[in-house]
Amino acid sequence: MQRTIRIVIIGVLLLILTTPHGALGAGTALMLGSGQEFRFDLPIDPNKEYLVSMALRTDLSDAVVTMTLCQIRNNNEVIELQRTQIGLGDSGSWQIVALPEVQTPESPGRFELIVTASEGGRYFWKDLKAERVYGTTQDSQAYWSEKLAAQGTFFTGLVVDARHLDVRRGMSPRIYSESGQLLYGGVLASQNIVQEQGIVGYGSELSSDLLERLTVDSDYPYVAPLVVQALGIADAAKTGVYISDEDTRRVLEAMVQYDFFARFAVIFLVD
């Protein structure tokens, strides 16, 4: 069976820097329904395969959202490529809305993502991603080689050194900025990820085995950790930490090049 490899496209991650820091955990508000919709031009290429996804939530009851990817060709003809619908439920929790394995046509044009809702009111969104889908190991290796040649080295994961603090291991540790903004909490991790690998890795030293968590791809063993110091403990359970605002800036800038949080490529060094 052919193996599928998904790589996060770089351009979409510019959303991280255009979103206020406080919105990273809470999401960005938008109004949907009653004739209102969300539109975004996706910087994706023709004749490629992608997985497009985003997280949405609302406190409205019985809300159903529709996500559609269209191509607007140079003659202004609109071609619908794929559409999906999902109910957001009544709990106000985040739901992933995804368009799996979209094949973009060869014809030139731009690509637009449209989100609408059945109920009018306030919604929240975050983590909009377009991921290239690769079918072979050779394709994946070629991608990473071209990326490194084109833009140089980049960080593949975050290492938080908390060995000087009384930090405890936990199922859902969080990282905050010094000013109190949530940077990482693995809130979209599936139950399998939480149980099998955890949203962070733990160790007392940065060993080669631990660094495997930060490798970009099993077929391309490039790893470059961004190491920051934890300034203090952020919660009563002693599982979360906060880092300086300067290190927060470094993390956000690094994620413009590569979204390691989406891969749960995070390590806590603890005593």
C-alpha positions as a Python dict, from the first residue, in 0.01 Angstrom:
ca = {
    (1, 'M'): (0, 0, 0),
    (2, 'Q'): (130, 345, -89),
    (3, 'R'): (228, 550, 214),
    (4, 'T'): (102, 908, 248),
    (5, 'I'): (324, 1180, 393),
    (6, 'R'): (181, 1521, 481),
    (7, 'I'): (391, 1835, 506),
    (8, 'V'): (263, 2173, 630),
    (9, 'I'): (286, 2439, 361),
    (10, 'I'): (485, 2743, 469),
    (11, 'G'): (272, 3030, 337),
    (12, 'V'): (-37, 2952, 543),
    (13, 'L'): (164, 2971, 864),
    (14, 'L'): (201, 3346, 819),
    (15, 'L'): (-139, 3352, 989),
    (16, 'I'): (43, 3292, 1317),
    (17, 'L'): (207, 3632, 1308),
    (18, 'T'): (-104, 3816, 1188),
    (19, 'T'): (-312, 3672, 1473),
    (20, 'P'): (-288, 3846, 1813),
    (21, 'H'): (-90, 3644, 2067),
    (22, 'G'): (-394, 3602, 2289),
    (23, 'A'): (-584, 3439, 2005),
    (24, 'L'): (-342, 3147, 1977),
    (25, 'G'): (-530, 2949, 2241),
    (26, 'A'): (-873, 3113, 2234),
    (27, 'G'): (-897, 3151, 1856),
    (28, 'T'): (-995, 3450, 1646),
    (29, 'A'): (-1357, 3563, 1647),
    (30, 'L'): (-1559, 3592, 1327),
    (31, 'M'): (-1926, 3631, 1240),
    (32, 'L'): (-2091, 3361, 1031),
    (33, 'G'): (-2445, 3285, 918),
    (34, 'S'): (-2720, 3528, 817),
    (35, 'G'): (-2537, 3600, 492),
    (36, 'Q'): (-2194, 3639, 653),
    (37, 'E'): (-1902, 3417, 551),
    (38, 'F'): (-1528, 3371, 595),
    (39, 'R'): (-1310, 3387, 281),
    (40, 'F'): (-937, 3332, 259),
    (41, 'D'): (-699, 3306, -38),
    (42, 'L'): (-487, 2995, 7),
    (43, 'P'): (-130, 3015, -130),
    (44, 'I'): (-138, 2667, -285),
    (45, 'D'): (-19, 2552, -625),
    (46, 'P'): (-194, 2398, -927),
    (47, 'N'): (-162, 2027, -1000),
    (48, 'K'): (-78, 1931, -641),
    (49, 'E'): (-255, 1734, -369),
    (50, 'Y'): (-340, 1894, -34),
    (51, 'L'): (-520, 1839, 293),
    (52, 'V'): (-687, 2162, 409),
    (53, 'S'): (-806, 2195, 768),
    (54, 'M'): (-893, 2441, 1042),
    (55, 'A'): (-1035, 2434, 1394),
    (56, 'L'): (-1372, 2596, 1466),
    (57, 'R'): (-1595, 2637, 1769),
    (58, 'T'): (-1905, 2827, 1878),
    (59, 'D'): (-2139, 2850, 2176),
    (60, 'L'): (-2443, 2845, 1946),
    (61, 'S'): (-2668, 2539, 1951),
    (62, 'D'): (-2711, 2311, 1649),
    (63, 'A'): (-2464, 2505, 1434),
    (64, 'V'): (-2348, 2334, 1115),
    (65, 'V'): (-2054, 2480, 923),
    (66, 'T'): (-1973, 2426, 557),
    (67, 'M'): (-1618, 2458, 424),
    (68, 'T'): (-1565, 2485, 49),
    (69, 'L'): (-1246, 2514, -156),
    (70, 'C'): (-1284, 2683, -495),
    (71, 'Q'): (-1056, 2783, -777),
    (72, 'I'): (-1114, 3122, -937),
    (73, 'R'): (-966, 3095, -1284),
    (74, 'N'): (-817, 3383, -1480),
    (75, 'N'): (-1144, 3428, -1673),
    (76, 'N'): (-1327, 3461, -1334),
    (77, 'E'): (-1488, 3119, -1371),
    (78, 'V'): (-1543, 2964, -1026),
    (79, 'I'): (-1480, 2589, -993),
    (80, 'E'): (-1579, 2413, -672),
    (81, 'L'): (-1310, 2156, -587),
    (82, 'Q'): (-1436, 2007, -261),
    (83, 'R'): (-1692, 2073, 13),
    (84, 'T'): (-1758, 1934, 360),
    (85, 'Q'): (-2007, 1994, 643),
    (86, 'I'): (-1977, 1930, 1016),
    (87, 'G'): (-2190, 1999, 1320),
    (88, 'L'): (-2004, 2185, 1594),
    (89, 'G'): (-2216, 2045, 1878),
    (90, 'D'): (-2335, 2227, 2188),
    (91, 'S'): (-2027, 2205, 2411),
    (92, 'G'): (-1831, 2495, 2263),
    (93, 'S'): (-1531, 2266, 2213),
    (94, 'W'): (-1298, 2284, 1915),
    (95, 'Q'): (-1386, 2075, 1610),
    (96, 'I'): (-1155, 2003, 1317),
    (97, 'V'): (-1308, 2076, 977),
    (98, 'A'): (-1106, 1919, 695),
    (99, 'L'): (-1100, 1872, 320),
    (100, 'P'): (-893, 1556, 272),
    (101, 'E'): (-671, 1500, -30),
    (102, 'V'): (-783, 1782, -257),
    (103, 'Q'): (-631, 1756, -605),
    (104, 'T'): (-585, 2104, -751),
    (105, 'P'): (-631, 2138, -1129),
    (106, 'E'): (-351, 2225, -1370),
    (107, 'S'): (-526, 2537, -1500),
    (108, 'P'): (-397, 2872, -1364),
    (109, 'G'): (-594, 3068, -1109),
    (110, 'R'): (-617, 3143, -739),
    (111, 'F'): (-765, 2924, -466),
    (112, 'E'): (-1019, 3049, -215),
    (113, 'L'): (-1146, 2883, 103),
    (114, 'I'): (-1504, 2973, 203),
    (115, 'V'): (-1665, 2895, 540),
    (116, 'T'): (-2037, 2946, 605),
    (117, 'A'): (-2268, 2845, 891),
    (118, 'S'): (-2632, 2752, 938),
    (119, 'E'): (-2675, 2967, 1250),
    (120, 'G'): (-2598, 3337, 1264),
    (121, 'G'): (-2363, 3455, 1537),
    (122, 'R'): (-2008, 3454, 1668),
    (123, 'Y'): (-1765, 3173, 1593),
    (124, 'F'): (-1394, 3125, 1660),
    (125, 'W'): (-1127, 2980, 1433),
    (126, 'K'): (-759, 2887, 1454),
    (127, 'D'): (-493, 2658, 1304),
    (128, 'L'): (-578, 2705, 937),
    (129, 'K'): (-343, 2478, 743),
    (130, 'A'): (-290, 2353, 390),
    (131, 'E'): (-72, 2044, 385),
    (132, 'R'): (94, 1892, 82),
    (133, 'V'): (25, 1522, 41),
    (134, 'Y'): (313, 1309, -83),
    (135, 'G'): (280, 952, -201),
    (136, 'T'): (639, 822, -188),
    (137, 'T'): (952, 840, 23),
    (138, 'Q'): (1142, 987, -272),
    (139, 'D'): (891, 1271, -303),
    (140, 'S'): (929, 1351, 66),
    (141, 'Q'): (1309, 1350, 51),
    (142, 'A'): (1303, 1576, -255),
    (143, 'Y'): (1071, 1820, -75),
    (144, 'W'): (1295, 1858, 230),
    (145, 'S'): (1611, 1889, 19),
    (146, 'E'): (1453, 2164, -191),
    (147, 'K'): (1318, 2343, 117),
    (148, 'L'): (1655, 2350, 291),
    (149, 'A'): (1830, 2463, -26),
    (150, 'A'): (1577, 2742, -85),
    (151, 'Q'): (1535, 2891, 263),
    (152, 'G'): (1822, 2754, 469),
    (153, 'T'): (1798, 2585, 805),
    (154, 'F'): (1492, 2613, 1028),
    (155, 'F'): (1388, 2492, 1373),
    (156, 'T'): (1204, 2160, 1380),
    (157, 'G'): (1086, 2157, 1741),
    (158, 'L'): (1089, 2327, 2078),
    (159, 'V'): (1292, 2224, 2383),
    (160, 'V'): (1191, 2385, 2713),
    (161, 'D'): (1462, 2354, 2977),
    (162, 'A'): (1282, 2336, 3312),
    (163, 'R'): (1542, 2137, 3505),
    (164, 'H'): (1589, 2417, 3757),
    (165, 'L'): (1217, 2411, 3845),
    (166, 'D'): (998, 2159, 4025),
    (167, 'V'): (805, 2072, 3709),
    (168, 'R'): (606, 1749, 3707),
    (169, 'R'): (520, 1529, 3412),
    (170, 'G'): (160, 1546, 3296),
    (171, 'M'): (-86, 1451, 3023),
    (172, 'S'): (-162, 1808, 2913),
    (173, 'P'): (121, 2047, 3005),
    (174, 'R'): (94, 2401, 2873),
    (175, 'I'): (341, 2669, 2774),
    (176, 'Y'): (260, 3035, 2835),
    (177, 'S'): (438, 3358, 2757),
    (178, 'E'): (568, 3573, 3040),
    (179, 'S'): (273, 3808, 2980),
    (180, 'G'): (24, 3523, 3026),
    (181, 'Q'): (-69, 3422, 2671),
    (182, 'L'): (-119, 3052, 2597),
    (183, 'L'): (132, 2937, 2334),
    (184, 'Y'): (94, 2560, 2341),
    (185, 'G'): (-135, 2310, 2503),
    (186, 'G'): (-191, 2037, 2247),
    (187, 'V'): (-565, 2103, 2266),
    (188, 'L'): (-627, 1945, 1924),
    (189, 'A'): (-433, 1627, 1996),
    (190, 'S'): (-631, 1308, 1946),
    (191, 'Q'): (-678, 1064, 2233),
    (192, 'N'): (-437, 825, 2060),
    (193, 'I'): (-163, 1088, 2047),
    (194, 'V'): (-216, 1183, 2412),
    (195, 'Q'): (-202, 821, 2527),
    (196, 'E'): (66, 682, 2294),
    (197, 'Q'): (323, 963, 2264),
    (198, 'G'): (195, 1254, 2473),
    (199, 'I'): (183, 1615, 2362),
    (200, 'V'): (538, 1665, 2493),
    (201, 'G'): (835, 1436, 2542),
    (202, 'Y'): (1020, 1430, 2874),
    (203, 'G'): (1382, 1370, 2966),
    (204, 'S'): (1661, 1494, 3187),
    (205, 'E'): (1908, 1526, 2897),
    (206, 'L'): (1863, 1598, 2527),
    (207, 'S'): (1948, 1246, 2411),
    (208, 'S'): (1946, 1123, 2052),
    (209, 'D'): (1639, 909, 2127),
    (210, 'L'): (1452, 1212, 2258),
    (211, 'L'): (1557, 1424, 1959),
    (212, 'E'): (1385, 1178, 1725),
    (213, 'R'): (1060, 1345, 1831),
    (214, 'L'): (1180, 1665, 1660),
    (215, 'T'): (1286, 1502, 1331),
    (216, 'V'): (1091, 1648, 1038),
    (217, 'D'): (1035, 1310, 873),
    (218, 'S'): (1137, 951, 936),
    (219, 'D'): (1266, 945, 577),
    (220, 'Y'): (1467, 1266, 618),
    (221, 'P'): (1643, 1285, 956),
    (222, 'Y'): (1688, 1662, 978),
    (223, 'V'): (1649, 1796, 1332),
    (224, 'A'): (1720, 2144, 1474),
    (225, 'P'): (1582, 2217, 1822),
    (226, 'L'): (1494, 2565, 1944),
    (227, 'V'): (1596, 2566, 2312),
    (228, 'V'): (1437, 2809, 2559),
    (229, 'Q'): (1450, 2842, 2937),
    (230, 'A'): (1138, 2810, 3148),
    (231, 'L'): (1112, 3109, 3381),
    (232, 'G'): (861, 2961, 3621),
    (233, 'I'): (575, 2720, 3688),
    (234, 'A'): (241, 2830, 3545),
    (235, 'D'): (-19, 2622, 3731),
    (236, 'A'): (-98, 2455, 4061),
    (237, 'A'): (-42, 2108, 3913),
    (238, 'K'): (317, 2212, 3831),
    (239, 'T'): (294, 2068, 3478),
    (240, 'G'): (283, 2398, 3285),
    (241, 'V'): (553, 2661, 3248),
    (242, 'Y'): (598, 3012, 3117),
    (243, 'I'): (882, 3150, 2906),
    (244, 'S'): (1007, 3503, 2845),
    (245, 'D'): (834, 3733, 2598),
    (246, 'E'): (1158, 3744, 2399),
    (247, 'D'): (1161, 3365, 2369),
    (248, 'T'): (791, 3380, 2279),
    (249, 'R'): (883, 3604, 1986),
    (250, 'R'): (1153, 3358, 1878),
    (251, 'V'): (906, 3069, 1889),
    (252, 'L'): (646, 3252, 1680),
    (253, 'E'): (906, 3358, 1425),
    (254, 'A'): (1034, 3000, 1399),
    (255, 'M'): (682, 2870, 1339),
    (256, 'V'): (645, 3092, 1033),
    (257, 'Q'): (898, 2862, 868),
    (258, 'Y'): (778, 2533, 1018),
    (259, 'D'): (479, 2459, 1244),
    (260, 'F'): (634, 2219, 1494),
    (261, 'F'): (344, 2265, 1740),
    (262, 'A'): (113, 2099, 1486),
    (263, 'R'): (338, 1791, 1505),
    (264, 'F'): (362, 1802, 1887),
    (265, 'A'): (739, 1835, 1844),
    (266, 'V'): (794, 1965, 2196),
    (267, 'I'): (1029, 1841, 2469),
    (268, 'F'): (1043, 1932, 2838),
    (269, 'L'): (1376, 1880, 3014),
    (270, 'V'): (1302, 1808, 3381),
    (271, 'D'): (1498, 1679, 3680),
}
